[in-house]
PDB file of C-alpha atoms and ligand atoms in Angstrom:
ATOM      1  CA  MET A   1      -5.168 -10.726  -8.536  1.00  0.00           C
ATOM      2  CA  ALA A   2      -4.214  -7.669  -6.619  1.00  0.00           C
ATOM      3  CA  VAL A   3      -2.444  -4.769  -8.227  1.00  0.00           C
ATOM      4  CA  LEU A   4       1.190  -3.988  -7.619  1.00  0.00           C
ATOM      5  CA  ILE A   5       3.000  -0.646  -7.446  1.00  0.00           C
ATOM      6  CA  THR A   6       6.361  -0.723  -9.215  1.00  0.00           C
ATOM      7  CA  GLU A   7       9.515   1.354  -8.869  1.00  0.00           C
ATOM      8  CA  GLU A   8       8.101   3.827 -11.408  1.00  0.00           C
ATOM      9  CA  CYS A   9       6.067   5.229  -8.505  1.00  0.00           C
ATOM     10  CA  ILE A  10       6.836   8.825  -7.522  1.00  0.00           C
ATOM     11  CA  ASP A  11       4.703   8.730  -4.330  1.00  0.00           C
ATOM     12  CA  CYS A  12       2.280  11.372  -5.545  1.00  0.00           C
ATOM     13  CA  ASN A  13      -0.543   9.405  -3.856  1.00  0.00           C
ATOM     14  CA  ALA A  14      -2.978  10.110  -6.704  1.00  0.00           C
ATOM     15  CA  CYS A  15      -4.088   6.467  -6.486  1.00  0.00           C
ATOM     16  CA  GLU A  16      -4.735   6.469  -2.759  1.00  0.00           C
ATOM     17  CA  THR A  17      -7.883   8.556  -2.897  1.00  0.00           C
ATOM     18  CA  GLU A  18      -9.286   6.453  -5.766  1.00  0.00           C
ATOM     19  CA  CYS A  19      -9.247   3.169  -3.867  1.00  0.00           C
ATOM     20  CA  PRO A  20     -12.694   2.129  -2.575  1.00  0.00           C
ATOM     21  CA  ASN A  21     -11.095  -0.448  -0.274  1.00  0.00           C
ATOM     22  CA  ASN A  22      -8.559   1.778   1.462  1.00  0.00           C
ATOM     23  CA  ALA A  23      -5.931  -0.698   0.207  1.00  0.00           C
ATOM     24  CA  ILE A  24      -3.249   1.847  -0.733  1.00  0.00           C
ATOM     25  CA  TYR A  25      -0.883   3.375   1.809  1.00  0.00           C
ATOM     26  CA  ALA A  26       1.975   5.865   1.843  1.00  0.00           C
ATOM     27  CA  PRO A  27       5.522   4.577   2.383  1.00  0.00           C
ATOM     28  CA  GLY A  28       6.078   3.640   6.022  1.00  0.00           C
ATOM     29  CA  GLU A  29       2.436   4.126   6.933  1.00  0.00           C
ATOM     30  CA  PRO A  30       0.958   1.212   8.946  1.00  0.00           C
ATOM     31  CA  TRP A  31      -2.018  -0.445   7.242  1.00  0.00           C
ATOM     32  CA  SER A  32      -5.177  -1.387   9.049  1.00  0.00           C
ATOM     33  CA  LEU A  33      -7.853  -4.035   8.807  1.00  0.00           C
ATOM     34  CA  ASN A  34     -10.642  -4.844  11.227  1.00  0.00           C
ATOM     35  CA  GLY A  35      -9.363  -2.124  13.556  1.00  0.00           C
ATOM     36  CA  GLU A  36      -5.893  -3.688  13.776  1.00  0.00           C
ATOM     37  CA  GLU A  37      -2.755  -1.868  12.698  1.00  0.00           C
ATOM     38  CA  ASN A  38      -0.074  -3.730  10.770  1.00  0.00           C
ATOM     39  CA  GLU A  39       3.492  -2.872   9.889  1.00  0.00           C
ATOM     40  CA  ALA A  40       3.978  -1.050   6.571  1.00  0.00           C
ATOM     41  CA  LEU A  41       4.692  -3.368   3.639  1.00  0.00           C
ATOM     42  CA  SER A  42       7.137  -0.827   2.204  1.00  0.00           C
ATOM     43  CA  ASP A  43       9.160   2.048   3.565  1.00  0.00           C
ATOM     44  CA  GLU A  44      10.360   2.924   0.076  1.00  0.00           C
ATOM     45  CA  ARG A  45       7.210   3.643  -1.872  1.00  0.00           C
ATOM     46  CA  THR A  46       3.438   3.773  -1.866  1.00  0.00           C
ATOM     47  CA  TYR A  47       2.131   0.216  -1.534  1.00  0.00           C
ATOM     48  CA  VAL A  48      -0.977  -1.910  -1.992  1.00  0.00           C
ATOM     49  CA  VAL A  49      -2.184  -4.389   0.629  1.00  0.00           C
ATOM     50  CA  PRO A  50      -3.154  -7.545  -1.312  1.00  0.00           C
ATOM     51  CA  GLU A  51      -5.512  -8.658   1.468  1.00  0.00           C
ATOM     52  CA  LYS A  52      -7.566  -5.504   0.864  1.00  0.00           C
ATOM     53  CA  CYS A  53      -7.389  -5.128  -2.925  1.00  0.00           C
ATOM     54  CA  THR A  54     -10.341  -6.528  -4.875  1.00  0.00           C
ATOM     55  CA  GLU A  55      -9.237  -5.089  -8.236  1.00  0.00           C
ATOM     56  CA  CYS A  56     -12.204  -2.828  -7.502  1.00  0.00           C
ATOM     57  CA  VAL A  57     -14.597  -5.784  -7.962  1.00  0.00           C
ATOM     58  CA  GLY A  58     -17.855  -4.936  -6.229  1.00  0.00           C
ATOM     59  CA  PHE A  59     -17.428  -1.220  -6.959  1.00  0.00           C
ATOM     60  CA  TYR A  60     -16.225  -0.644 -10.517  1.00  0.00           C
ATOM     61  CA  ASP A  61     -15.629  -2.594 -13.725  1.00  0.00           C
ATOM     62  CA  GLU A  62     -11.918  -1.736 -13.783  1.00  0.00           C
ATOM     63  CA  PRO A  63      -9.224  -1.003 -11.197  1.00  0.00           C
ATOM     64  CA  GLN A  64      -9.468   2.706 -10.449  1.00  0.00           C
ATOM     65  CA  CYS A  65      -5.877   3.218  -9.344  1.00  0.00           C
ATOM     66  CA  ILE A  66      -4.251   2.173 -12.633  1.00  0.00           C
ATOM     67  CA  PRO A  67      -5.513   5.083 -14.784  1.00  0.00           C
ATOM     68  CA  ALA A  68      -5.038   7.493 -11.859  1.00  0.00           C
ATOM     69  CA  CYS A  69      -1.275   6.922 -11.866  1.00  0.00           C
ATOM     70  CA  PRO A  70       0.646   9.582 -13.848  1.00  0.00           C
ATOM     71  CA  THR A  71       3.723   7.355 -14.230  1.00  0.00           C
ATOM     72  CA  GLU A  72       1.935   4.092 -15.099  1.00  0.00           C
ATOM     73  CA  ALA A  73       3.494   2.507 -12.031  1.00  0.00           C
ATOM     74  CA  ILE A  74       0.524   0.287 -11.144  1.00  0.00           C
ATOM     75  CA  ILE A  75       0.210  -3.114 -12.774  1.00  0.00           C
ATOM     76  CA  MET A  76      -1.751  -6.300 -12.225  1.00  0.00           C
ATOM     77  CA  ASP A  77       0.305  -8.570  -9.967  1.00  0.00           C
ATOM     78  CA  PRO A  78       1.064 -11.738 -11.962  1.00  0.00           C
ATOM     79  CA  ASP A  79       1.838 -13.615  -8.740  1.00  0.00           C
ATOM     80  CA  ARG A  80      -1.631 -13.005  -7.320  1.00  0.00           C
ATOM     81  CA  VAL A  81      -4.136 -14.322  -9.829  1.00  0.00           C
ATOM     82  CA  GLU A  82      -7.605 -14.676  -8.300  1.00  0.00           C
ATOM     83  CA  THR A  83     -11.091 -15.430  -9.541  1.00  0.00           C
ATOM     84  CA  LYS A  84     -13.805 -12.812  -9.590  1.00  0.00           C
ATOM     85  CA  GLU A  85     -15.634 -14.913  -6.981  1.00  0.00           C
ATOM     86  CA  ASN A  86     -12.644 -14.681  -4.627  1.00  0.00           C
ATOM     87  CA  LEU A  87     -12.401 -10.953  -5.144  1.00  0.00           C
ATOM     88  CA  MET A  88     -16.120 -10.502  -4.470  1.00  0.00           C
ATOM     89  CA  ALA A  89     -15.834 -12.628  -1.323  1.00  0.00           C
ATOM     90  CA  ARG A  90     -13.013 -10.354  -0.157  1.00  0.00           C
ATOM     91  CA  LYS A  91     -15.125  -7.278  -0.854  1.00  0.00           C
ATOM     92  CA  GLU A  92     -17.960  -8.758   1.223  1.00  0.00           C
ATOM     93  CA  HIS A  93     -15.533  -9.641   4.011  1.00  0.00           C
ATOM     94  CA  LEU A  94     -14.269  -6.054   4.025  1.00  0.00           C
ATOM     95  CA  ASP A  95     -17.885  -4.843   4.133  1.00  0.00           C
ATOM     96  CA  GLU A  96     -18.258  -6.797   7.367  1.00  0.00           C
ATOM     97  CA  VAL A  97     -15.004  -6.091   9.172  1.00  0.00           C
ATOM     98  CA  GLY A  98     -14.314  -2.589   7.925  1.00  0.00           C
ATOM     99  CA  ARG A  99     -11.647  -1.134   5.704  1.00  0.00           C
TER     100      ARG A  99
HETATM  101 FE1  SF4 B   1      -7.771  -0.242  -4.610  1.00  0.00          FE
HETATM  102 FE2  SF4 B   1      -9.040  -0.991  -6.835  1.00  0.00          FE
HETATM  103 FE3  SF4 B   1      -6.442  -0.310  -6.959  1.00  0.00          FE
HETATM  104 FE4  SF4 B   1      -7.143  -2.593  -5.730  1.00  0.00          FE
HETATM  105  S1  SF4 B   1      -7.409  -2.114  -7.922  1.00  0.00           S
HETATM  106  S2  SF4 B   1      -5.692  -1.060  -4.946  1.00  0.00           S
HETATM  107  S3  SF4 B   1      -9.144  -2.053  -4.838  1.00  0.00           S
HETATM  108  S4  SF4 B   1      -8.164   1.067  -6.439  1.00  0.00           S
END
């Protein structure tokens, strides 16, 4: 499961610096993976790239962005439930291709 940033977000970007996977981007900012740039997933608010979020698996016991958010705008995405094994595989993939 990746995390999701809701409309409670005030774009303070406090979460961005906490993410070990570089999975959080400012509104309108292109996201990158493996050296390739991709179109922003949101022009409205700070967003998380599900393909890069591991729920912090491989780094920390808990997602680091959730407590960093002053407006409690970050939640677990109920539409993206994943096993710990999947999340660890993603972390290892990111280790290889770059974040
Ligand atoms: Fe980044 Fe962890 Fe938040 Fe996912 S849960 S966006 S990996 S800080």
